[in-house]
XYZ file of C-alpha atoms in Angstrom:
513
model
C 0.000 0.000 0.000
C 1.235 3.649 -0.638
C 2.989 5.162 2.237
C 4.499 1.954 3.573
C 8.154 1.575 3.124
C 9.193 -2.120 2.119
C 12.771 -3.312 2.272
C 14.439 -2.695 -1.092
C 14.304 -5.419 -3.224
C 17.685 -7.306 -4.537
C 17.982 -5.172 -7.508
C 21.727 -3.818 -8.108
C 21.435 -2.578 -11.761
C 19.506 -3.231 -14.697
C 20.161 -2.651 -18.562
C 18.775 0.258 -20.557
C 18.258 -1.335 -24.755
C 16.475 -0.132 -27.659
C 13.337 -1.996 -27.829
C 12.698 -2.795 -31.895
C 10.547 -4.306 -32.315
C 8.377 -2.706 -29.360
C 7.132 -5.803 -27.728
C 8.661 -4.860 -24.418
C 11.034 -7.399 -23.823
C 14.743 -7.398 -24.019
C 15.141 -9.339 -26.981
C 18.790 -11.325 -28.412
C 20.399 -8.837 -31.137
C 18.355 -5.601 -29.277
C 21.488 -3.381 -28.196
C 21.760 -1.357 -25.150
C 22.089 2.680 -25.147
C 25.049 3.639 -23.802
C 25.571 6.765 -21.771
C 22.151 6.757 -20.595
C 21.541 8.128 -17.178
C 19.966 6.253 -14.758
C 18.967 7.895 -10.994
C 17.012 7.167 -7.566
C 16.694 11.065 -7.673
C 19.900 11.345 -5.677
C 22.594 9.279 -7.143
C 23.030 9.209 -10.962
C 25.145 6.727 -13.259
C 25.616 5.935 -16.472
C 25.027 3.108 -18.775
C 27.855 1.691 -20.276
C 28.504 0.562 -23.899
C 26.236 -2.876 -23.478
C 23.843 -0.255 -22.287
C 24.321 -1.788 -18.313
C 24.263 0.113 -15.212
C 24.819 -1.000 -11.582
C 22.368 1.288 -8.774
C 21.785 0.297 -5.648
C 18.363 -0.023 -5.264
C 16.569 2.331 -2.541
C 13.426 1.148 -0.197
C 11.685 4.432 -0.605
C 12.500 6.124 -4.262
C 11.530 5.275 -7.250
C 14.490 4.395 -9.925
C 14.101 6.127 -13.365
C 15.931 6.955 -16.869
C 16.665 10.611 -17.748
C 15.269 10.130 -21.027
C 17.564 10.603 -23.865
C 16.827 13.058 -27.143
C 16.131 11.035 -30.061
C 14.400 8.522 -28.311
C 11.015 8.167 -26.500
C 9.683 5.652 -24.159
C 6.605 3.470 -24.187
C 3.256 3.660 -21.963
C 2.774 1.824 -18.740
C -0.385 -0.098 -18.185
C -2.265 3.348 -17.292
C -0.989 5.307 -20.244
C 1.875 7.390 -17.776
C 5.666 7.381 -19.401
C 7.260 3.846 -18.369
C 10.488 5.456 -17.599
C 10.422 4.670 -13.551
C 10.763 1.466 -11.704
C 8.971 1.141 -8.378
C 10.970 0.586 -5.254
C 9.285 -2.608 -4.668
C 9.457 -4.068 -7.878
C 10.600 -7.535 -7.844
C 11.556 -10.444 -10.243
C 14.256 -10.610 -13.381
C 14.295 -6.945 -15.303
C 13.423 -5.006 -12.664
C 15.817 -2.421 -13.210
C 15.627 -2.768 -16.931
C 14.115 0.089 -19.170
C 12.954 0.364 -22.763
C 13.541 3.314 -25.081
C 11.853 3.550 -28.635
C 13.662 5.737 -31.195
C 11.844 8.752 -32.369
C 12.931 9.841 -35.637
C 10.164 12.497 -35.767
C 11.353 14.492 -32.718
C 14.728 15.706 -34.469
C 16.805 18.564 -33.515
C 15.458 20.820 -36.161
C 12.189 20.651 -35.764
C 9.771 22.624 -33.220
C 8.901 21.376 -30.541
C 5.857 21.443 -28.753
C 4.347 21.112 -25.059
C 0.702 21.141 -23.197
C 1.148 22.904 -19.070
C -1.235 22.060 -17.273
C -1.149 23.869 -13.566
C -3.700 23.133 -10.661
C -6.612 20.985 -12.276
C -7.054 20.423 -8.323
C -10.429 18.158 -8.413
C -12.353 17.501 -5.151
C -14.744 14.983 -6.246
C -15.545 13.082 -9.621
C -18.215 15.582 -10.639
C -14.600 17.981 -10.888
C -12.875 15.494 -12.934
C -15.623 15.534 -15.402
C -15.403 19.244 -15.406
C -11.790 18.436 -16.413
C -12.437 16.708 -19.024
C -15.157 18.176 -20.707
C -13.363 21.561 -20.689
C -9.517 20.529 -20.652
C -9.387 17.738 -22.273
C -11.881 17.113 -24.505
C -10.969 20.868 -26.372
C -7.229 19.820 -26.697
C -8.502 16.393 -28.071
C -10.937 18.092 -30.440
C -8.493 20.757 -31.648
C -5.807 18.204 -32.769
C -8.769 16.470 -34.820
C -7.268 17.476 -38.119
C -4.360 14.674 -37.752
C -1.919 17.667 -35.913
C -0.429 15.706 -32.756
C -2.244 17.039 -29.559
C 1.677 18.168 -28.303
C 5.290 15.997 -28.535
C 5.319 16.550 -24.203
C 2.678 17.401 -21.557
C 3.130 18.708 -17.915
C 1.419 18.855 -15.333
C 2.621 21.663 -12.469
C 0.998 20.272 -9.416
C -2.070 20.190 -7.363
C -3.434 17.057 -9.783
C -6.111 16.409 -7.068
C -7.299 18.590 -4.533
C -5.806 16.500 -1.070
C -8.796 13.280 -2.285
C -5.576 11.263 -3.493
C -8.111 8.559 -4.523
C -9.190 10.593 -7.738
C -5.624 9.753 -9.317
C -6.326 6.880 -11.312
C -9.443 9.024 -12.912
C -7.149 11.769 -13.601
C -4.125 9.779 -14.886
C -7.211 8.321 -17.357
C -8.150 11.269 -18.565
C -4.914 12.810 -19.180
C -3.728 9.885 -20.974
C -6.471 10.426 -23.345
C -4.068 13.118 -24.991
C -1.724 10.794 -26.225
C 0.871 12.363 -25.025
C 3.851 11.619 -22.372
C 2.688 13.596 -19.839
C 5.135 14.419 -16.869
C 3.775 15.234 -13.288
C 5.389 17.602 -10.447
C 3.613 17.509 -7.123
C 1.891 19.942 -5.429
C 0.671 20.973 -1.604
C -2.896 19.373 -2.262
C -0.692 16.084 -3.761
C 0.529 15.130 -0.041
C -0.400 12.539 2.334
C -3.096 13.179 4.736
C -1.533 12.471 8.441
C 2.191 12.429 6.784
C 4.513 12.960 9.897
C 7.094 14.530 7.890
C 8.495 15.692 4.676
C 10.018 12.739 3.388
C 7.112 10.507 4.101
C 4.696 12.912 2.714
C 4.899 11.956 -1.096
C 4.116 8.300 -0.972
C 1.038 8.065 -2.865
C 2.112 10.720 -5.613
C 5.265 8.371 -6.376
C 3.388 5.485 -5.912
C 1.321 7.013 -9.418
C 3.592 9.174 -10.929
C 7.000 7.768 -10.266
C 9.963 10.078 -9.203
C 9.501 13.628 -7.262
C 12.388 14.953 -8.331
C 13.777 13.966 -12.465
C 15.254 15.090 -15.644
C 13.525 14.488 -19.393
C 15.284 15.228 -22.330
C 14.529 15.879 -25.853
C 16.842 17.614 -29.041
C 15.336 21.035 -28.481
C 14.938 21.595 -24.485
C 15.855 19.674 -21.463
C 13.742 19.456 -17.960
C 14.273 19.442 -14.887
C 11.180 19.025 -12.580
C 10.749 18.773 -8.794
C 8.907 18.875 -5.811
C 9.506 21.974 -4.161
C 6.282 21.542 -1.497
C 8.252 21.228 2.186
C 6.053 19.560 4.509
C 5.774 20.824 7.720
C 3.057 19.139 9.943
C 1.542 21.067 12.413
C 3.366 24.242 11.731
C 1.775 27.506 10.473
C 1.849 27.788 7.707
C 1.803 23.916 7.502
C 4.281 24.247 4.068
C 6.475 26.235 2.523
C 8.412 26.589 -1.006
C 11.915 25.103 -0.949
C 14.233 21.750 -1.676
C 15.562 18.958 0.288
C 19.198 18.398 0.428
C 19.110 15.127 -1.469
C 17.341 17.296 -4.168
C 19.873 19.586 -4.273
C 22.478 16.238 -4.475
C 20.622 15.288 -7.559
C 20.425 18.443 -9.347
C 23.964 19.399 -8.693
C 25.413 16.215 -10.553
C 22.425 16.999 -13.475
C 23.649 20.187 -14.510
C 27.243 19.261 -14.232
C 27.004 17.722 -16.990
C 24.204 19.230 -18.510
C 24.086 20.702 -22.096
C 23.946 24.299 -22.335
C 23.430 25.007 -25.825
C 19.722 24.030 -25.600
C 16.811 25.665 -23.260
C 16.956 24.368 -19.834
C 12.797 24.490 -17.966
C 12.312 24.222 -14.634
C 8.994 22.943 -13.648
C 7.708 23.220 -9.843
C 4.528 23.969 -8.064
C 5.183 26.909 -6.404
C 6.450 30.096 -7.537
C 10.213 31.298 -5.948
C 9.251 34.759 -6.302
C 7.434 35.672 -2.697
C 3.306 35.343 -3.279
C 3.108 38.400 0.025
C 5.083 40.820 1.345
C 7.096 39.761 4.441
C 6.323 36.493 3.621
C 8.832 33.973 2.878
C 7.097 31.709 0.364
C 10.038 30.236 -0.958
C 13.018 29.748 1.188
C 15.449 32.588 0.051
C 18.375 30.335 0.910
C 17.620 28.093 -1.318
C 16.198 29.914 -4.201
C 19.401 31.585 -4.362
C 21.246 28.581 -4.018
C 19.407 27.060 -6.830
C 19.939 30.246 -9.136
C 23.623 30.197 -8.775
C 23.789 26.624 -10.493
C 21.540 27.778 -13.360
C 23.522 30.738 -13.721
C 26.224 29.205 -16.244
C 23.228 27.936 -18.783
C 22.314 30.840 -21.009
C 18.419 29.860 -21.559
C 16.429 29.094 -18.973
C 12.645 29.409 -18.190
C 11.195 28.630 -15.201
C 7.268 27.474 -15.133
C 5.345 27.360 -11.847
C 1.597 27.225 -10.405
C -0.252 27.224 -7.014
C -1.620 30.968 -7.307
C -4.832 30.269 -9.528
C -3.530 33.681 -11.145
C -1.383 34.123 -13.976
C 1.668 36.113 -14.488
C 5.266 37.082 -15.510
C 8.548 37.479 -13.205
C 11.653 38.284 -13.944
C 14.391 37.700 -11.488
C 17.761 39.772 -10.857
C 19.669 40.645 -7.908
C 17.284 41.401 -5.696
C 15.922 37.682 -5.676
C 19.167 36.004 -5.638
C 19.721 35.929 -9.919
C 22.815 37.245 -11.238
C 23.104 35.947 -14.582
C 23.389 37.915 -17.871
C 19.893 38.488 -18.297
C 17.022 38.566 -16.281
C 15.437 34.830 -15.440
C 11.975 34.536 -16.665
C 9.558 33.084 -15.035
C 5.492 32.133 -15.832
C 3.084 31.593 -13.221
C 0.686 29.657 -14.979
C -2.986 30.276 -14.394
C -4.736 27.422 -13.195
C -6.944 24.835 -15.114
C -9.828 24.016 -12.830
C -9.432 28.507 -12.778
C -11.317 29.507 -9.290
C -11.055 25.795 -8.188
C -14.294 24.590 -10.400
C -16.420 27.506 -8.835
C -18.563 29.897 -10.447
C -22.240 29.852 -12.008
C -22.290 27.322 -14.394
C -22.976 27.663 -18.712
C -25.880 25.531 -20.712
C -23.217 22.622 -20.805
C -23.166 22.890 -16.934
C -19.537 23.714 -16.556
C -18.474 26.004 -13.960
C -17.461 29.558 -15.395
C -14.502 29.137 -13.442
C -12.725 32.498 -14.020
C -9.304 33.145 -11.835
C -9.498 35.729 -9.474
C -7.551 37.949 -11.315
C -9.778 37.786 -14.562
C -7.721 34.841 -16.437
C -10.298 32.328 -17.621
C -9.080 28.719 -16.616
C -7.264 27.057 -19.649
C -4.404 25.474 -19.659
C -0.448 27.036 -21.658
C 0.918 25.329 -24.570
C 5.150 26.340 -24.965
C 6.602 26.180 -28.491
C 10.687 25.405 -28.765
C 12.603 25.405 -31.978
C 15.659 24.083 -32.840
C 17.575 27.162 -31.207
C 16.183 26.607 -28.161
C 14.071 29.981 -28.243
C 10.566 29.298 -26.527
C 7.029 30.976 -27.286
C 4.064 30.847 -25.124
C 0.187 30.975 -25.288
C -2.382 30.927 -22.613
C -5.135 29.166 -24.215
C -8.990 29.739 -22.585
C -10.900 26.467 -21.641
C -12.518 25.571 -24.598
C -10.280 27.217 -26.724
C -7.543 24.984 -26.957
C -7.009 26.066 -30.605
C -5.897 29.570 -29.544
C -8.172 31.396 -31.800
C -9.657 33.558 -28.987
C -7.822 36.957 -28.790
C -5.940 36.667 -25.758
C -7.430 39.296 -23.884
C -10.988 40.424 -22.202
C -12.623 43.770 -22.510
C -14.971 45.600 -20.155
C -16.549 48.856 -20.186
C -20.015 50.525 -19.968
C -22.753 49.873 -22.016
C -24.304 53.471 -22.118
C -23.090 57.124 -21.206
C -24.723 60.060 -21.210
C -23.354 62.425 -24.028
C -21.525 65.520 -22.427
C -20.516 63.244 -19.102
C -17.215 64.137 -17.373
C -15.201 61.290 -18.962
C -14.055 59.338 -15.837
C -15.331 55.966 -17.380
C -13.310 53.243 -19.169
C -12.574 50.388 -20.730
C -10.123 47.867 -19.319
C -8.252 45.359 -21.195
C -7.029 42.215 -19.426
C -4.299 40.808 -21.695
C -3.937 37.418 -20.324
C -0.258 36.962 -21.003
C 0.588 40.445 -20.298
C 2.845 42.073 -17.995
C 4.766 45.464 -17.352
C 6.651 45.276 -20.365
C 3.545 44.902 -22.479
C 2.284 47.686 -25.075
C -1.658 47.889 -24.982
C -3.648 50.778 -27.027
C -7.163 51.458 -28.027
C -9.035 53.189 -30.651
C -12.789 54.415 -31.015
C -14.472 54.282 -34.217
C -11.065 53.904 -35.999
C -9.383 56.581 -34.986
C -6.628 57.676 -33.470
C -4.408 54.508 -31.387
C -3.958 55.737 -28.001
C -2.123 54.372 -25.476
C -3.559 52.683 -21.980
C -2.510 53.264 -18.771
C -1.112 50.208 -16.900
C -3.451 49.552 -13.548
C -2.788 46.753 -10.963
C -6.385 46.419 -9.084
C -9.199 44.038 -9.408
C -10.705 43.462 -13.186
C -14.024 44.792 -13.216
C -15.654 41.617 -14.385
C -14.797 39.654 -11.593
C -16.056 42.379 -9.014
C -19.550 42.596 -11.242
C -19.961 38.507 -10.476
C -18.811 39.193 -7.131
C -21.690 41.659 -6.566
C -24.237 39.369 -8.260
C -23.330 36.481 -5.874
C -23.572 38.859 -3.188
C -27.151 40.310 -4.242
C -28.851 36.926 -5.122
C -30.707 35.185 -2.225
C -29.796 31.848 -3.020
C -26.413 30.350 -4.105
C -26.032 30.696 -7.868
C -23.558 27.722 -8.049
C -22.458 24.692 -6.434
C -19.460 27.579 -4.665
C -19.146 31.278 -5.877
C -16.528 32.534 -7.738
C -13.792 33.611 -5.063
C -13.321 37.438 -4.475
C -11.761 39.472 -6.705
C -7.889 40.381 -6.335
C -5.437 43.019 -8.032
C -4.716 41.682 -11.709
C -1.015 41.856 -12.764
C -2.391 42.530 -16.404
C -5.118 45.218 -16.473
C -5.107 48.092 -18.800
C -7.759 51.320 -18.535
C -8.394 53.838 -21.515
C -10.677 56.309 -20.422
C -13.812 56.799 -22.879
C -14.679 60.146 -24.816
C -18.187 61.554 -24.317
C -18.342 64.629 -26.457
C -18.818 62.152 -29.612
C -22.190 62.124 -31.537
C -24.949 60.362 -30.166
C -25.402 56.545 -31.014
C -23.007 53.650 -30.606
C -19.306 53.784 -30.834
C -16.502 51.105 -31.519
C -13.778 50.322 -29.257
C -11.210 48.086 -30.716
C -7.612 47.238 -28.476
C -4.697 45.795 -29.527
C -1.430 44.592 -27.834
C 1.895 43.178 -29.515
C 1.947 39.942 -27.521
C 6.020 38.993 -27.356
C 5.440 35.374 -28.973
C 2.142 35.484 -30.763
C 1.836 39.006 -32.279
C -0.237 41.469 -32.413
C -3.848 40.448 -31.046
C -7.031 42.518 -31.215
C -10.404 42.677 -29.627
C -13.323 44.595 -29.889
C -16.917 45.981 -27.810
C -18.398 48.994 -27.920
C -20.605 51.827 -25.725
C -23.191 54.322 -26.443
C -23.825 57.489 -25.998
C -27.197 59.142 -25.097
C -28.679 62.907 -24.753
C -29.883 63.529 -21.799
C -31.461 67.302 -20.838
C -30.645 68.413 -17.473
C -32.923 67.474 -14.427
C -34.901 64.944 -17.494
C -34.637 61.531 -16.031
């Protein structure tokens, strides 16, 4: 059962081949890979010529192949990458590992990968919501023979603490088609786990190692735990690594490419989520930055907030490289954890409380190693939707002192980002950068609060201060009738994207209501 720890099984090394003829068996005339590397997320070694490697096995971790570029390796039983060995796995080949060559993931072609942060179901009615608005979309959008992704990932939170909805959600994922990695999260622990290191049973027990490397022509990965347990403190976790982490990621990037993007993936973010509040240890954060410092591209991708947004580390968060280190927060996929009146297909609305709608990211690499990103909507998995959300006032009274506005939440933006407007094709103005709540989450906000009964299973959580929120103020000494508003914004990897709404304006004769 998960969360026991069994002696370690008689298991000193294994053999890591190239499986032809894919039957899963180590066949006479299949060779071994050399110079694969093999870890218990602590030690690593190589394989040899023959493709053999000699690892102690471990009671309570998980063995597994850094997966080599040019090759990929088959599904387990449940659909999951079979490139982990359980601690307790017994009988001949137990530390013995297939890879498949992949021809069609070659260096000079683009690469491309599904994120998937917080999908963070509490009950099977939320992993329906999952798939019917993650997964179904992504499934529906590849329907013209385009692969769903090469790589999916999923940043944490994969249940919401009900550990027994993994199997359902390791189903529907593996729907995609797609290896799909997994990084734990604070709602991914152990109930009554007395400390850290016992607190990730059940997660490896599904998903394999905590703590791993994946490799492909155009990027390599590192991804980790970086929940620290802390039963019965307050808070009862905090953002950081464990020494034997560290151990493992130190001899990784020693030997490490670094003429290739190098992603981080983690749960939560190491920028601080509140002022005077540690949320990741600094200590470590900057101890972690200082080995990434000699790679020259390196992205970071975290989740946890159920907001979206950019950060971009320098000195005063322990990063001293060239350039500053980019990191994206990426918004959740069940959005306000599955809350929110519900649409004709009975799916939560689900909107973030910073006006993201809940979606899921897809990441582009090319052969360089340069990355682009898109935040793509629920339902929307195509990207066609114009990346942003407009608000502003239906109707004005002609002549009114022009202190109302439309906003412009430009999902992927941040302080960097160029956002203007227009009415009735004029003139491109710019808008003003504003970091408070987006007006369309405080309007459902006041509707839950006005209706006498509950207008969903929970309401949509209150609204907080968007990171990417734009205000244009709107003219009223137009002519009377309706008038076009159109916005635009030159998103960094997709371009420029436009959207559109519109007000009126209306005479009104003083002291005439």
């Amino acid at each position: 059962m998960p969360g026991q720890v069994r002696a370690a099984p008689a298991c000193p090394g294994g053999v890591v081949y190239q499986d032809d003829d894919r039957d899963g068996r180590h066949d006479p005339g299949e060779p071994g890979v050399a110079g694969v590397r093999v870890s218990d997320g602590v030690d690593i070694v190589e394989t040899g010529d023959d493709g053999r490697y000699r690892l102690a096995a471990r009671a309570d971790r998980p063995r597994f192949i850094v997966k080599p570029p040019g090759y990929r390796v088959p599904d387990a039983a449940n659909g999951l990458p079979d490139f982990w060995r359980a601690p307790d796995a017994m009988g001949a080949g137990c530390g013995d590992f297939a890879l498949w060559s992949d021809d069609a993931r070659r260096g000079d072609a683009s690469f491309a990968i599904r994120i998937i942060a917080d999908p963070q179901p509490k009950s099977a009615v939320d992993v329906d919501y999952y798939a019917r608005d993650i997964v179904e979309p992504i499934l529906a959008a590849s329907g013209t023979g385009d692969a769903v992704a090469d790589l999916g990932l999923s940043l944490g939170d994969i249940v919401n603490d009900d550990l027994s909805l993994y199997p359902a959600m390791i189903a529907q994922t593996a729907r995609l088609g797609v290896p799909w990695l997994h990084v734990a999260g604070n709602h991914d622990l152990d109930a009554g786990a007395v400390d850290d290191a016992a607190s990730l049973a059940t997660f490896r027990h599904h998903f394999g190692p905590d703590t791993f490397a994946w490799e492909t022509p155009q990027a390599s990965f590192l991804l980790f735990d970086d929940v620290v347990h802390m039963p019965g403190g307050s808070p009862s976790y905090v953002g950081g690594l464990r020494e034997d982490q560290f151990r493992f990621i130190e001899a990784y990037l020693a030997t490490a490419r670094r003429d290739r993007l190098l992603v981080l993936g983690v749960h939560i973010p190491f920028f601080d989520t509140g002022k005077g509040r540690e949320s990741f240890r600094h200590e470590d954060r900057e101890r972690l930055f200082r080995l990434l410092e000699p790679f020259p591209r390196v992205l970071l991708l975290s989740g946890h907030g159920h907001v979206q947004q950019h950060a971009w580390h320098g000195p005063s968060t322990g990063w001293h490289g060239r350039q500053p280190l980019h990191e994206y927060n990426v918004g959740a996929a069940c959005g306000a954890f599955w809350s929110g009146v519900a649409d004709a297909e009975g799916i939560p609305d689900a909107t973030m409380s910073d006006g993201t709608p809940n979606g899921h990211a897809r990441m582009d690499v090319d052969a360089r190693g340069d990355y682009r990103l898109a935040w793509l909507p629920a339902r929307d998995a195509s990207g066609e939707q114009a990346g942003m959300s407009l608000h502003a006032p239906r109707v004005l009274r002609r002549g009114a002192w022009p202190g109302f506005a439309v906003y412009a939440n430009v999902y992927m933006g941040d302080a960097d980002s160029r956002v203007e407007y227009r009415i009735d094709a004029g003139e491109w103005k710019p808008m003003a950068r504003v970091v408070q709540a987006d007006p369309r989450v405080l309007a459902t906000n006041l509707a839950d609060d006005a209706a006498e009964a509950l207008r969903a299973y929970d309401r949509a959580p209150e609204a907080k201060p968007s990171q990417h929120l734009w205000r244009g103020s709107l003219p009223t000494d137009l002519a009377t009738g309706e008038h076009r508003i159109e916005v635009r914004t030159h998103d960094r990897w997709r371009g420029e994207l436009r959207a559109a709404t519109a007000y009126t304006l209306v005479e009104r004769e003083a002291g005439v209501e």
